[in-house]
Amino acid sequence: MNQIRENKDNYVWTNAIDEMFRVCREIRIFPVVDLDANNAEVINNVIDCCKSKYYVETVKTNYEFQKGADKLLVIKKCETKEYIANLGINNNNL
């Protein structure tokens, strides 16, 4: 049952991220820890799922939301020539 829920959580997160990228170039998720200041497992899964399509980076912030919550996840669109070619956009200036 836990595996089913984990797969559903990953599906929801990755689909939400894909949808957000329809209108933006960068997504920031903060905080990336649970209420006990442990690395949130779902964030690790999101990172693993997004690494193949997007630039993913964890950044230390100056702000601490709660003890141990001072990092944010930055996900950026990979706008390489190959990525744009897959979208069917014709731009010779790239």
Short mmCIF file of N, CA and C in Angstrom, two decimals, residues 28-68:
data_model
loop_
_atom_site.label_atom_id
_atom_site.label_comp_id
_atom_site.label_asym_id
_atom_site.label_seq_id
_atom_site.Cartn_x
_atom_site.Cartn_y
_atom_site.Cartn_z
N ARG A 28 10.36 27.02 -7.83
CA ARG A 28 11.07 26.93 -6.56
C ARG A 28 10.16 26.28 -5.53
N ILE A 29 10.68 25.27 -4.86
CA ILE A 29 9.92 24.54 -3.83
C ILE A 29 10.64 24.74 -2.51
N PHE A 30 9.91 25.26 -1.53
CA PHE A 30 10.48 25.56 -0.21
C PHE A 30 9.43 25.33 0.85
N PRO A 31 9.75 24.69 1.93
CA PRO A 31 10.99 24.01 2.29
C PRO A 31 11.03 22.62 1.68
N VAL A 32 12.18 21.98 1.77
CA VAL A 32 12.34 20.63 1.21
C VAL A 32 12.53 19.60 2.32
N VAL A 33 12.13 19.94 3.51
CA VAL A 33 12.19 19.02 4.65
C VAL A 33 10.80 18.83 5.22
N ASP A 34 10.64 17.75 5.99
CA ASP A 34 9.36 17.53 6.65
C ASP A 34 9.31 18.30 7.98
N LEU A 35 8.28 18.10 8.76
CA LEU A 35 8.12 18.85 10.00
C LEU A 35 9.17 18.53 11.05
N ASP A 36 9.87 17.40 10.89
CA ASP A 36 10.94 17.03 11.81
C ASP A 36 12.32 17.43 11.29
N ALA A 37 12.35 18.26 10.25
CA ALA A 37 13.57 18.76 9.62
C ALA A 37 14.39 17.65 8.95
N ASN A 38 13.73 16.54 8.60
CA ASN A 38 14.37 15.48 7.83
C ASN A 38 14.11 15.73 6.35
N ASN A 39 15.02 15.28 5.50
CA ASN A 39 14.79 15.41 4.07
C ASN A 39 13.47 14.73 3.71
N ALA A 40 12.59 15.48 3.06
CA ALA A 40 11.30 14.93 2.67
C ALA A 40 11.51 13.90 1.56
N GLU A 41 11.05 12.69 1.76
CA GLU A 41 11.25 11.61 0.80
C GLU A 41 10.64 11.96 -0.56
N VAL A 42 9.50 12.61 -0.54
CA VAL A 42 8.85 12.95 -1.80
C VAL A 42 9.72 13.91 -2.61
N ILE A 43 10.46 14.79 -1.95
CA ILE A 43 11.35 15.71 -2.67
C ILE A 43 12.47 14.94 -3.36
N ASN A 44 13.03 13.95 -2.68
CA ASN A 44 14.07 13.13 -3.31
C ASN A 44 13.52 12.42 -4.55
N ASN A 45 12.28 11.95 -4.48
CA ASN A 45 11.65 11.30 -5.62
C ASN A 45 11.40 12.29 -6.75
N VAL A 46 10.99 13.50 -6.40
CA VAL A 46 10.77 14.54 -7.41
C VAL A 46 12.08 14.87 -8.11
N ILE A 47 13.15 14.99 -7.34
CA ILE A 47 14.47 15.27 -7.92
C ILE A 47 14.85 14.17 -8.90
N ASP A 48 14.69 12.93 -8.50
CA ASP A 48 15.04 11.80 -9.37
C ASP A 48 14.21 11.80 -10.66
N CYS A 49 12.93 12.11 -10.54
CA CYS A 49 12.05 12.11 -11.71
C CYS A 49 12.34 13.29 -12.65
N CYS A 50 12.73 14.41 -12.10
CA CYS A 50 12.91 15.63 -12.90
C CYS A 50 14.29 15.76 -13.52
N LYS A 51 15.28 15.05 -12.99
CA LYS A 51 16.66 15.21 -13.47
C LYS A 51 16.81 14.93 -14.96
N SER A 52 16.01 14.06 -15.51
CA SER A 52 16.17 13.72 -16.92
C SER A 52 15.58 14.79 -17.85
N LYS A 53 14.65 15.60 -17.34
CA LYS A 53 14.00 16.59 -18.20
C LYS A 53 14.38 18.03 -17.88
N TYR A 54 14.78 18.27 -16.64
CA TYR A 54 14.99 19.65 -16.19
C TYR A 54 16.32 19.78 -15.45
N TYR A 55 16.76 21.02 -15.30
CA TYR A 55 17.92 21.32 -14.47
C TYR A 55 17.41 21.41 -13.03
N VAL A 56 17.98 20.64 -12.13
CA VAL A 56 17.52 20.57 -10.74
C VAL A 56 18.68 20.90 -9.82
N GLU A 57 18.42 21.79 -8.86
CA GLU A 57 19.46 22.21 -7.93
C GLU A 57 18.84 22.52 -6.57
N THR A 58 19.54 22.15 -5.51
CA THR A 58 19.14 22.53 -4.15
C THR A 58 20.03 23.69 -3.74
N VAL A 59 19.39 24.77 -3.27
CA VAL A 59 20.10 26.00 -2.95
C VAL A 59 19.89 26.35 -1.48
N LYS A 60 20.98 26.70 -0.79
CA LYS A 60 20.89 27.15 0.60
C LYS A 60 20.39 28.59 0.61
N THR A 61 19.45 28.87 1.49
CA THR A 61 18.87 30.21 1.59
C THR A 61 19.37 30.91 2.85
N ASN A 62 19.15 32.21 2.93
CA ASN A 62 19.47 32.97 4.13
C ASN A 62 18.35 32.88 5.16
N TYR A 63 17.19 32.41 4.72
CA TYR A 63 16.01 32.33 5.57
C TYR A 63 15.81 30.90 6.05
N GLU A 64 15.49 30.74 7.32
CA GLU A 64 15.22 29.42 7.89
C GLU A 64 13.77 29.38 8.32
N PHE A 65 12.95 28.67 7.57
CA PHE A 65 11.52 28.56 7.81
C PHE A 65 11.23 27.92 9.17
N GLN A 66 11.95 26.88 9.46
CA GLN A 66 11.94 26.18 10.74
C GLN A 66 13.34 25.64 10.92
N LYS A 67 13.64 25.12 12.08
CA LYS A 67 14.99 24.60 12.31
C LYS A 67 15.34 23.55 11.25
N GLY A 68 16.44 23.79 10.55
CA GLY A 68 16.89 22.86 9.52
C GLY A 68 16.25 23.05 8.16
#
